[in-house]
mmCIF file of C-alpha atoms and ligand atoms in Angstrom:
data_model
loop_
_atom_site.group_PDB
_atom_site.id
_atom_site.type_symbol
_atom_site.label_atom_id
_atom_site.label_comp_id
_atom_site.label_asym_id
_atom_site.label_seq_id
_atom_site.Cartn_x
_atom_site.Cartn_y
_atom_site.Cartn_z
ATOM 1 C CA MET A 24 31.693 52.705 112.769
ATOM 2 C CA LYS A 25 29.117 51.236 115.217
ATOM 3 C CA TYR A 26 25.406 52.072 115.023
ATOM 4 C CA GLU A 27 23.221 52.349 118.114
ATOM 5 C CA ASN A 28 19.940 51.157 116.613
ATOM 6 C CA PHE A 29 17.647 51.427 113.580
ATOM 7 C CA GLU A 30 16.078 54.747 114.657
ATOM 8 C CA ASN A 31 15.477 57.107 111.691
ATOM 9 C CA SER A 32 16.622 54.520 109.170
ATOM 10 C CA LYS A 33 15.220 52.807 106.107
ATOM 11 C CA VAL A 34 15.555 49.026 106.123
ATOM 12 C CA LEU A 35 15.052 46.541 103.289
ATOM 13 C CA VAL A 36 14.285 42.897 104.074
ATOM 14 C CA VAL A 37 14.502 40.668 101.004
ATOM 15 C CA GLY A 38 12.574 37.474 101.702
ATOM 16 C CA GLY A 39 10.939 39.384 104.551
ATOM 17 C CA ALA A 40 7.599 37.552 104.469
ATOM 18 C CA GLY A 41 9.331 34.251 105.320
ATOM 19 C CA PHE A 42 9.696 32.598 108.699
ATOM 20 C CA VAL A 43 12.826 34.420 109.857
ATOM 21 C CA GLY A 44 12.125 37.518 107.747
ATOM 22 C CA ALA A 45 8.675 38.230 109.186
ATOM 23 C CA ASN A 46 9.993 37.711 112.723
ATOM 24 C CA LEU A 47 12.864 40.089 111.970
ATOM 25 C CA VAL A 48 10.478 42.719 110.612
ATOM 26 C CA LYS A 49 8.362 42.477 113.776
ATOM 27 C CA ASN A 50 11.448 42.716 115.990
ATOM 28 C CA ILE A 51 12.707 45.824 114.191
ATOM 29 C CA LEU A 52 9.283 47.500 114.281
ATOM 30 C CA ASN A 53 8.833 46.633 117.963
ATOM 31 C CA GLU A 54 12.209 47.981 118.975
ATOM 32 C CA THR A 55 12.252 51.112 116.840
ATOM 33 C CA LYS A 56 9.947 54.092 116.835
ATOM 34 C CA ASN A 57 10.887 55.898 113.678
ATOM 35 C CA VAL A 58 11.818 53.429 110.959
ATOM 36 C CA LEU A 59 10.623 52.493 107.456
ATOM 37 C CA VAL A 60 10.815 48.802 106.600
ATOM 38 C CA VAL A 61 10.408 47.659 102.994
ATOM 39 C CA VAL A 62 9.871 43.958 102.303
ATOM 40 C CA VAL A 63 10.474 42.361 98.898
ATOM 41 C CA ASP A 64 9.160 38.812 98.630
ATOM 42 C CA ASN A 65 7.710 36.671 95.832
ATOM 43 C CA LEU A 66 5.869 34.495 98.388
ATOM 44 C CA MET A 67 7.546 31.344 97.065
ATOM 45 C CA SER A 68 7.677 29.826 100.562
ATOM 46 C CA SER A 69 5.650 32.263 102.646
ATOM 47 C CA GLU A 70 2.319 34.019 103.070
ATOM 48 C CA LYS A 71 1.771 37.772 103.124
ATOM 49 C CA GLU A 72 -0.291 37.291 106.309
ATOM 50 C CA ASN A 73 2.998 36.573 108.134
ATOM 51 C CA LEU A 74 3.667 40.311 108.031
ATOM 52 C CA PRO A 75 2.171 42.700 110.573
ATOM 53 C CA ASN A 76 -0.161 45.561 109.677
ATOM 54 C CA ASP A 77 1.937 48.620 110.358
ATOM 55 C CA PHE A 78 2.063 52.003 108.638
ATOM 56 C CA ARG A 79 5.897 51.830 108.815
ATOM 57 C CA LEU A 80 5.960 48.712 106.618
ATOM 58 C CA GLN A 81 5.802 48.579 102.794
ATOM 59 C CA PHE A 82 5.420 45.312 100.910
ATOM 60 C CA LEU A 83 6.598 44.775 97.327
ATOM 61 C CA LYS A 84 5.461 41.447 95.917
ATOM 62 C CA GLY A 85 7.939 40.045 93.423
ATOM 63 C CA SER A 86 11.317 38.486 92.920
ATOM 64 C CA ILE A 87 14.475 40.409 93.723
ATOM 65 C CA VAL A 88 15.950 39.114 90.449
ATOM 66 C CA ASP A 89 13.239 41.026 88.534
ATOM 67 C CA ASP A 90 14.522 44.357 87.141
ATOM 68 C CA GLU A 91 11.105 45.974 87.716
ATOM 69 C CA ILE A 92 11.458 45.204 91.426
ATOM 70 C CA LEU A 93 15.104 46.276 91.533
ATOM 71 C CA LYS A 94 14.070 49.723 90.200
ATOM 72 C CA HIS A 95 12.487 50.331 93.616
ATOM 73 C CA ILE A 96 15.761 49.593 95.404
ATOM 74 C CA ASP A 97 17.509 52.958 95.287
ATOM 75 C CA ASP A 98 20.345 54.369 97.373
ATOM 76 C CA SER A 99 18.084 55.475 100.203
ATOM 77 C CA PHE A 100 18.383 52.320 102.315
ATOM 78 C CA ASP A 101 20.547 52.309 105.441
ATOM 79 C CA PHE A 102 20.400 48.570 106.106
ATOM 80 C CA ILE A 103 19.561 45.557 103.955
ATOM 81 C CA PHE A 104 18.885 42.029 105.172
ATOM 82 C CA HIS A 105 19.023 39.438 102.399
ATOM 83 C CA LEU A 106 17.050 36.382 103.516
ATOM 84 C CA ALA A 107 15.534 35.191 100.222
ATOM 85 C CA THR A 108 16.067 31.542 99.460
ATOM 86 C CA PHE A 109 14.570 28.623 97.573
ATOM 87 C CA HIS A 110 13.436 26.594 100.558
ATOM 88 C CA GLY A 111 15.135 24.094 101.141
ATOM 89 C CA ASN A 112 17.553 21.174 100.582
ATOM 90 C CA GLN A 113 15.102 18.592 99.194
ATOM 91 C CA SER A 114 13.322 21.054 96.886
ATOM 92 C CA SER A 115 16.671 22.249 95.549
ATOM 93 C CA ILE A 116 17.643 18.654 94.722
ATOM 94 C CA PHE A 117 14.305 18.264 92.899
ATOM 95 C CA ASP A 118 14.650 21.562 90.993
ATOM 96 C CA PRO A 119 18.225 22.952 90.967
ATOM 97 C CA LEU A 120 17.344 25.607 88.387
ATOM 98 C CA LYS A 121 14.634 27.083 90.597
ATOM 99 C CA ASP A 122 17.149 27.002 93.429
ATOM 100 C CA HIS A 123 19.620 28.878 91.264
ATOM 101 C CA GLU A 124 17.054 31.536 90.349
ATOM 102 C CA ASN A 125 15.674 32.072 93.841
ATOM 103 C CA ASN A 126 18.811 31.473 95.862
ATOM 104 C CA THR A 127 22.139 32.102 94.063
ATOM 105 C CA LEU A 128 20.829 34.621 91.538
ATOM 106 C CA THR A 129 18.950 36.639 94.161
ATOM 107 C CA THR A 130 22.259 37.381 95.876
ATOM 108 C CA LEU A 131 24.143 38.205 92.687
ATOM 109 C CA LYS A 132 21.461 40.501 91.245
ATOM 110 C CA LEU A 133 20.860 42.308 94.517
ATOM 111 C CA MET A 134 24.550 42.887 95.256
ATOM 112 C CA ASN A 135 25.384 43.842 91.679
ATOM 113 C CA HIS A 136 22.517 46.343 91.668
ATOM 114 C CA ILE A 137 23.588 48.100 94.876
ATOM 115 C CA LYS A 138 27.366 47.713 94.649
ATOM 116 C CA ASP A 139 28.092 51.429 94.251
ATOM 117 C CA TYR A 140 25.552 52.740 96.756
ATOM 118 C CA LYS A 141 26.960 55.270 99.184
ATOM 119 C CA ASN A 142 24.229 55.507 101.820
ATOM 120 C CA LEU A 143 24.145 51.812 102.721
ATOM 121 C CA LYS A 144 25.630 51.086 106.143
ATOM 122 C CA LYS A 145 25.365 47.297 106.116
ATOM 123 C CA LEU A 146 24.020 44.394 104.101
ATOM 124 C CA VAL A 147 23.493 41.255 106.175
ATOM 125 C CA TYR A 148 23.497 38.002 104.238
ATOM 126 C CA SER A 149 21.839 34.914 105.732
ATOM 127 C CA ALA A 150 24.394 32.156 105.298
ATOM 128 C CA ALA A 151 23.936 28.590 106.503
ATOM 129 C CA GLY A 152 26.002 26.739 109.076
ATOM 130 C CA CYS A 153 25.058 23.436 107.427
ATOM 131 C CA SER A 154 27.096 24.355 104.335
ATOM 132 C CA CYS A 155 30.222 24.872 106.408
ATOM 133 C CA ALA A 156 30.063 22.101 109.006
ATOM 134 C CA GLU A 157 32.244 19.039 108.767
ATOM 135 C CA LYS A 158 30.255 16.044 107.439
ATOM 136 C CA THR A 159 30.594 13.581 110.314
ATOM 137 C CA PHE A 160 28.488 11.119 112.283
ATOM 138 C CA ASP A 161 31.330 10.777 114.814
ATOM 139 C CA LYS A 162 31.756 13.243 117.641
ATOM 140 C CA ALA A 163 31.321 16.801 116.342
ATOM 141 C CA CYS A 164 33.544 19.726 117.274
ATOM 142 C CA ALA A 165 32.156 23.246 117.437
ATOM 143 C CA THR A 166 32.464 24.715 113.926
ATOM 144 C CA ASP A 167 34.138 28.099 114.047
ATOM 145 C CA GLU A 168 34.031 30.809 111.396
ATOM 146 C CA GLU A 169 37.449 29.901 109.992
ATOM 147 C CA ALA A 170 36.648 26.196 109.420
ATOM 148 C CA PRO A 171 37.551 25.030 105.894
ATOM 149 C CA ILE A 172 34.610 24.649 103.519
ATOM 150 C CA SER A 173 34.367 21.484 101.443
ATOM 151 C CA LEU A 174 33.585 21.329 97.738
ATOM 152 C CA VAL A 175 31.469 18.266 98.534
ATOM 153 C CA GLN A 176 28.008 19.600 99.366
ATOM 154 C CA ASP A 177 24.740 17.724 99.903
ATOM 155 C CA SER A 178 22.429 19.893 97.819
ATOM 156 C CA PRO A 179 22.174 22.844 95.409
ATOM 157 C CA TYR A 180 20.641 24.787 98.323
ATOM 158 C CA SER A 181 23.785 24.237 100.351
ATOM 159 C CA MET A 182 25.962 25.258 97.394
ATOM 160 C CA SER A 183 23.874 28.400 96.826
ATOM 161 C CA LYS A 184 24.371 29.452 100.420
ATOM 162 C CA ILE A 185 28.154 29.230 99.918
ATOM 163 C CA PHE A 186 27.857 31.166 96.672
ATOM 164 C CA GLY A 187 26.075 33.848 98.658
ATOM 165 C CA GLU A 188 29.139 33.992 100.894
ATOM 166 C CA PHE A 189 31.464 34.149 97.874
ATOM 167 C CA TYR A 190 29.513 37.119 96.492
ATOM 168 C CA SER A 191 29.397 38.809 99.905
ATOM 169 C CA VAL A 192 33.191 38.632 100.131
ATOM 170 C CA TYR A 193 33.730 39.531 96.467
ATOM 171 C CA PHE A 194 31.467 42.604 96.438
ATOM 172 C CA PHE A 195 33.043 43.797 99.686
ATOM 173 C CA ARG A 196 36.610 43.423 98.409
ATOM 174 C CA GLN A 197 35.999 44.661 94.876
ATOM 175 C CA HIS A 198 33.386 47.368 95.445
ATOM 176 C CA GLY A 199 33.465 48.099 99.161
ATOM 177 C CA LEU A 200 29.891 46.853 99.613
ATOM 178 C CA PRO A 201 29.512 46.627 103.427
ATOM 179 C CA THR A 202 28.440 42.984 103.648
ATOM 180 C CA VAL A 203 28.301 40.911 106.808
ATOM 181 C CA ARG A 204 27.607 37.186 106.686
ATOM 182 C CA ALA A 205 25.447 35.683 109.420
ATOM 183 C CA ARG A 206 25.829 31.901 109.501
ATOM 184 C CA PHE A 207 22.621 30.494 110.964
ATOM 185 C CA GLN A 208 22.252 27.226 112.762
ATOM 186 C CA ASN A 209 18.805 25.523 112.842
ATOM 187 C CA VAL A 210 16.162 28.122 113.571
ATOM 188 C CA TYR A 211 12.788 27.202 115.094
ATOM 189 C CA GLY A 212 9.949 29.107 116.677
ATOM 190 C CA PRO A 213 6.593 30.802 116.140
ATOM 191 C CA GLY A 214 5.762 31.879 112.596
ATOM 192 C CA GLU A 215 7.085 28.886 110.668
ATOM 193 C CA VAL A 216 3.953 27.795 108.803
ATOM 194 C CA LEU A 217 4.060 24.280 107.337
ATOM 195 C CA GLY A 218 3.030 24.420 103.671
ATOM 196 C CA ALA A 219 3.432 28.214 103.376
ATOM 197 C CA GLY A 220 3.875 29.408 99.786
ATOM 198 C CA GLU A 221 3.916 27.532 96.493
ATOM 199 C CA TRP A 222 4.356 23.842 95.751
ATOM 200 C CA ARG A 223 8.129 23.350 95.337
ATOM 201 C CA GLY A 224 8.150 19.799 94.033
ATOM 202 C CA THR A 225 8.658 17.649 97.134
ATOM 203 C CA TYR A 226 6.939 16.731 100.409
ATOM 204 C CA ALA A 227 9.369 19.219 102.032
ATOM 205 C CA THR A 228 7.050 21.979 100.763
ATOM 206 C CA VAL A 229 4.845 20.909 103.663
ATOM 207 C CA TRP A 230 7.243 19.144 106.049
ATOM 208 C CA ARG A 231 9.738 21.955 105.751
ATOM 209 C CA ASN A 232 11.825 21.553 108.881
ATOM 210 C CA VAL A 233 12.248 19.047 111.652
ATOM 211 C CA THR A 234 10.909 21.104 114.573
ATOM 212 C CA PRO A 235 7.574 22.293 113.118
ATOM 213 C CA THR A 236 7.045 18.839 111.587
ATOM 214 C CA PHE A 237 7.559 17.023 114.889
ATOM 215 C CA ILE A 238 5.394 19.544 116.760
ATOM 216 C CA TYR A 239 2.528 19.237 114.283
ATOM 217 C CA LYS A 240 2.653 15.420 114.378
ATOM 218 C CA ALA A 241 2.916 15.398 118.186
ATOM 219 C CA ILE A 242 -0.048 17.730 118.666
ATOM 220 C CA ASN A 243 -2.126 15.507 116.387
ATOM 221 C CA ASN A 244 -0.806 12.314 118.059
ATOM 222 C CA GLU A 245 0.463 11.106 114.679
ATOM 223 C CA LYS A 246 3.618 9.025 114.246
ATOM 224 C CA ILE A 247 6.821 11.065 114.488
ATOM 225 C CA PRO A 248 9.216 10.080 111.682
ATOM 226 C CA LEU A 249 12.756 9.567 112.988
ATOM 227 C CA GLU A 250 15.428 8.974 110.376
ATOM 228 C CA ASN A 251 18.658 7.093 111.169
ATOM 229 C CA GLU A 252 17.444 6.558 114.766
ATOM 230 C CA GLY A 253 17.698 10.286 115.370
ATOM 231 C CA ILE A 254 21.441 10.139 116.028
ATOM 232 C CA ALA A 255 22.200 13.313 114.050
ATOM 233 C CA THR A 256 22.681 16.450 116.120
ATOM 234 C CA ARG A 257 21.816 20.059 115.406
ATOM 235 C CA ASP A 258 22.321 23.402 117.111
ATOM 236 C CA PHE A 259 18.774 24.726 117.581
ATOM 237 C CA ILE A 260 18.321 28.472 117.987
ATOM 238 C CA PHE A 261 15.057 30.201 118.815
ATOM 239 C CA VAL A 262 13.852 32.651 116.185
ATOM 240 C CA ASP A 263 13.875 35.729 118.437
ATOM 241 C CA ASP A 264 17.524 35.000 119.224
ATOM 242 C CA ILE A 265 18.408 34.751 115.537
ATOM 243 C CA CYS A 266 16.625 38.066 114.901
ATOM 244 C CA LYS A 267 18.640 39.724 117.673
ATOM 245 C CA GLY A 268 21.797 38.251 116.129
ATOM 246 C CA LEU A 269 20.899 39.570 112.676
ATOM 247 C CA MET A 270 20.267 43.024 114.091
ATOM 248 C CA LEU A 271 23.622 42.913 115.906
ATOM 249 C CA CYS A 272 25.329 41.879 112.643
ATOM 250 C CA ALA A 273 23.856 45.014 111.045
ATOM 251 C CA LEU A 274 24.676 47.312 113.945
ATOM 252 C CA ASN A 275 27.994 45.928 115.239
ATOM 253 C CA GLY A 276 29.318 43.552 112.571
ATOM 254 C CA THR A 277 32.563 44.315 110.788
ATOM 255 C CA GLU A 278 32.237 44.814 107.026
ATOM 256 C CA GLY A 279 33.442 41.814 105.050
ATOM 257 C CA ASP A 280 33.336 39.543 108.090
ATOM 258 C CA VAL A 281 31.328 36.458 109.111
ATOM 259 C CA TYR A 282 29.644 35.451 112.387
ATOM 260 C CA ASN A 283 28.047 32.253 113.618
ATOM 261 C CA LEU A 284 24.552 32.644 115.031
ATOM 262 C CA GLY A 285 23.722 29.581 117.086
ATOM 263 C CA SER A 286 23.105 28.439 120.630
ATOM 264 C CA GLY A 287 26.394 26.519 120.775
ATOM 265 C CA GLN A 288 24.431 23.541 122.188
ATOM 266 C CA GLU A 289 24.166 20.146 120.517
ATOM 267 C CA THR A 290 20.813 18.305 120.594
ATOM 268 C CA THR A 291 20.147 14.942 118.944
ATOM 269 C CA ILE A 292 17.068 14.636 116.759
ATOM 270 C CA ALA A 293 15.908 11.782 119.028
ATOM 271 C CA GLU A 294 16.132 14.127 122.059
ATOM 272 C CA LEU A 295 14.207 16.776 120.130
ATOM 273 C CA ALA A 296 11.412 14.281 119.420
ATOM 274 C CA GLU A 297 11.234 13.229 123.082
ATOM 275 C CA LYS A 298 11.145 16.822 124.339
ATOM 276 C CA ILE A 299 8.382 17.718 121.881
ATOM 277 C CA LYS A 300 6.342 14.653 122.861
ATOM 278 C CA LEU A 301 6.742 15.532 126.539
ATOM 279 C CA TYR A 302 5.882 19.236 126.252
ATOM 280 C CA SER A 303 2.890 18.631 124.012
ATOM 281 C CA LYS A 304 1.649 15.718 126.182
ATOM 282 C CA SER A 305 1.516 13.634 123.033
ATOM 283 C CA THR A 306 0.815 9.927 122.658
ATOM 284 C CA SER A 307 2.627 9.822 119.282
ATOM 285 C CA GLU A 308 4.709 6.768 118.489
ATOM 286 C CA ILE A 309 8.167 7.113 116.983
ATOM 287 C CA GLU A 310 8.364 5.753 113.433
ATOM 288 C CA TYR A 311 11.936 4.625 112.703
ATOM 289 C CA LEU A 312 13.009 5.353 109.121
ATOM 290 C CA PRO A 313 16.306 4.868 107.246
ATOM 291 C CA LYS A 314 18.847 7.681 106.880
ATOM 292 C CA ARG A 315 18.008 10.181 104.111
ATOM 293 C CA ASN A 316 20.315 9.221 101.257
ATOM 294 C CA TRP A 317 21.358 12.795 100.465
ATOM 295 C CA ASP A 318 21.931 13.957 104.024
ATOM 296 C CA ASN A 319 25.509 13.419 105.173
ATOM 297 C CA SER A 320 25.583 16.289 107.583
ATOM 298 C CA GLY A 321 25.482 14.171 110.720
ATOM 299 C CA LYS A 322 26.510 15.944 113.885
ATOM 300 C CA ARG A 323 27.148 19.628 114.126
ATOM 301 C CA PHE A 324 26.981 22.740 116.281
ATOM 302 C CA ALA A 325 28.465 26.216 116.122
ATOM 303 C CA SER A 326 31.242 27.898 118.004
ATOM 304 C CA ILE A 327 29.735 31.060 119.446
ATOM 305 C CA ILE A 328 32.925 32.637 120.782
ATOM 306 C CA LYS A 329 33.465 35.176 118.005
ATOM 307 C CA SER A 330 29.864 36.422 117.826
ATOM 308 C CA LYS A 331 29.851 36.848 121.615
ATOM 309 C CA GLN A 332 33.148 38.725 121.686
ATOM 310 C CA GLU A 333 32.662 40.895 118.610
ATOM 311 C CA LEU A 334 28.886 41.357 118.299
ATOM 312 C CA GLY A 335 27.878 41.003 121.931
ATOM 313 C CA PHE A 336 25.552 38.181 120.837
ATOM 314 C CA LYS A 337 24.305 35.346 123.012
ATOM 315 C CA ALA A 338 21.238 33.173 122.468
ATOM 316 C CA VAL A 339 19.133 33.505 125.627
ATOM 317 C CA ILE A 340 16.162 31.188 125.024
ATOM 318 C CA ASN A 341 16.974 27.608 126.015
ATOM 319 C CA ILE A 342 15.559 24.801 123.929
ATOM 320 C CA ASP A 343 13.008 23.699 126.527
ATOM 321 C CA ASP A 344 11.417 27.148 126.851
ATOM 322 C CA GLY A 345 11.676 27.728 123.104
ATOM 323 C CA LEU A 346 9.890 24.467 122.309
ATOM 324 C CA LYS A 347 7.121 25.175 124.837
ATOM 325 C CA THR A 348 6.537 28.602 123.235
ATOM 326 C CA THR A 349 6.528 27.092 119.742
ATOM 327 C CA ILE A 350 4.090 24.334 120.728
ATOM 328 C CA HIS A 351 1.788 26.947 122.237
ATOM 329 C CA TRP A 352 1.952 29.068 119.060
ATOM 330 C CA THR A 353 1.314 26.019 116.870
ATOM 331 C CA LYS A 354 -1.799 25.056 118.843
ATOM 332 C CA ASN A 355 -3.116 28.618 118.590
ATOM 333 C CA ASN A 356 -2.488 28.740 114.825
ATOM 334 C CA ILE A 357 -3.500 25.217 113.904
ATOM 335 C CA ASP A 358 -6.303 26.311 111.523
ATOM 336 C CA LEU A 359 -3.909 28.505 109.525
ATOM 337 C CA ILE A 360 -1.337 25.686 109.396
ATOM 338 C CA ASN A 361 -3.950 23.111 108.330
ATOM 339 C CA GLU A 362 -5.141 25.470 105.563
ATOM 340 C CA ASN A 363 -1.591 25.757 104.218
ATOM 341 C CA ILE A 364 -0.993 22.010 104.408
ATOM 342 C CA GLN A 365 -4.317 21.307 102.686
ATOM 343 C CA LYS A 366 -3.408 23.619 99.791
ATOM 344 C CA HIS A 367 -0.843 21.034 98.635
ATOM 345 C CA SER A 368 -2.940 17.902 99.193
ATOM 346 C CA SER A 369 -3.363 17.081 95.479
ATOM 347 C CA HIS A 370 0.447 17.140 95.008
ATOM 348 C CA MET A 371 1.115 15.233 98.228
ATOM 349 C CA ASP A 372 -1.363 12.493 97.200
ATOM 350 C CA LYS A 373 0.721 11.813 94.090
ATOM 351 C CA ILE A 374 4.010 11.316 95.984
HETATM 352 N N1 NAD B 25 15.509 28.553 109.067
HETATM 353 C C1 NAD B 25 16.714 28.011 109.233
HETATM 354 O O1 NAD B 25 16.899 27.104 110.052
HETATM 355 C C2 NAD B 25 17.884 28.519 108.439
HETATM 356 C C3 NAD B 25 19.151 27.952 108.627
HETATM 357 C C4 NAD B 25 20.223 28.424 107.877
HETATM 358 C C5 NAD B 25 20.041 29.456 106.980
HETATM 359 N N2 NAD B 25 18.797 29.978 106.802
HETATM 360 C C6 NAD B 25 18.635 31.036 105.812
HETATM 361 O O2 NAD B 25 17.828 32.062 106.370
HETATM 362 C C7 NAD B 25 17.005 32.667 105.383
HETATM 363 C C8 NAD B 25 15.575 32.671 105.844
HETATM 364 O O3 NAD B 25 15.145 31.336 106.024
HETATM 365 P P1 NAD B 25 13.649 30.986 106.430
HETATM 366 O O4 NAD B 25 13.713 29.777 107.277
HETATM 367 O O5 NAD B 25 12.943 32.198 106.922
HETATM 368 O O6 NAD B 25 13.048 30.551 105.027
HETATM 369 P P2 NAD B 25 11.680 30.995 104.322
HETATM 370 O O7 NAD B 25 11.491 30.058 103.186
HETATM 371 O O8 NAD B 25 10.573 31.057 105.331
HETATM 372 O O9 NAD B 25 11.992 32.449 103.833
HETATM 373 C C9 NAD B 25 12.604 32.739 102.596
HETATM 374 C C10 NAD B 25 11.785 33.819 101.941
HETATM 375 O O10 NAD B 25 12.389 34.141 100.671
HETATM 376 C C11 NAD B 25 11.327 34.375 99.748
HETATM 377 N N3 NAD B 25 11.862 34.280 98.384
HETATM 378 C C12 NAD B 25 12.180 33.164 97.674
HETATM 379 N N4 NAD B 25 12.647 33.500 96.462
HETATM 380 C C13 NAD B 25 12.628 34.865 96.400
HETATM 381 C C14 NAD B 25 12.953 35.795 95.393
HETATM 382 N N5 NAD B 25 13.395 35.390 94.186
HETATM 383 N N6 NAD B 25 12.788 37.111 95.643
HETATM 384 C C15 NAD B 25 12.295 37.528 96.869
HETATM 385 N N7 NAD B 25 11.943 36.686 97.844
HETATM 386 C C16 NAD B 25 12.115 35.366 97.621
HETATM 387 C C17 NAD B 25 10.327 33.295 100.116
HETATM 388 O O11 NAD B 25 9.039 33.531 99.581
HETATM 389 C C18 NAD B 25 10.355 33.377 101.633
HETATM 390 O O12 NAD B 25 9.461 34.347 102.104
HETATM 391 C C19 NAD B 25 17.255 31.854 104.119
HETATM 392 O O13 NAD B 25 18.187 32.529 103.306
HETATM 393 C C20 NAD B 25 17.850 30.560 104.606
HETATM 394 O O14 NAD B 25 18.710 29.958 103.654
HETATM 395 C C21 NAD B 25 17.722 29.533 107.505
#
């Protein structure tokens, strides 16, 4: 069955105060008149201020693994988006148990709790393209949904994302839970606040992703750190595009299936740095650093054929326009970002 939109529905977004989650909530509220959105988030890597003030939005602060929180998740939801994670690779290497609790266990407890629900039309799980891509620094091929997945993974985070896929498939096959897996490529855009949330044990609490890090450094004319000469490639997708893709997974996705959400375009990290320098009119120098010892995921991008054919999905924001918008947002929100970075200064000083 296909669904037209979210009109007259009740939507749960787990991890909904986060970067992608808060953007998704805003997209759903903007595009729907009559909808109730409930967000569950323990604010581990986000701030409540990410969420809009809207009478159609309810916020429950807490972990989805907590039984007291799960009591609120009854069989009245039409759609669930599960975006909670322990952000990200480096922090999961530092603290694999916290990753387990806030990444793997979130998926298991949520799906086990709702497995017999009858009203639910779709649960969309946020999987990660990085877990599935071939580990190569040679020429990459577009990774399609059927690509084999290796047991050799770079981090507990990456393993947890695959476990989330295992549980999505298992609960669909065993219990008929209508799961759809959305495999994200690298998302960037407005709303990703450096330093948001709690200290998670590594500098990646602040420098949480390559795009916001480079933009912040470029705006401040600080050195831009480029590991391994920036030869790695990623498939960058603007956050509004990923939100549209997630909504299409919920509305058009086939139960039990998986879809890549990416731009299908490969960009080197060195090109990303140059574009950001150019669009922010920065005088930053490039600081050349060695390859990160844990990161073997060299070159990768997604095949977008299946999501186009079956979901009607296509990323529409090109990287140049997306970066310009993100730079503009970062400049306008620099005080908020500085506040969140500052919050961790005592930890960062000790590293
Ligand atoms: N951003 C990307 O480039 C990217 C790429 C691939 C996959 N993903 C996946 O997309 C999802 C969203 O990513 P994001 O970039 O918005 O990250 P994020 O860190 O901004 O959002 C994750 C949210 O989950 C919340 N959370 C953590 N533990 C929780 C728990 N136990 N209960 C409830 N909430 C909890 C965090 O506080 C945060 O708000 C994640 O599952 C991530 O693995 C993201």
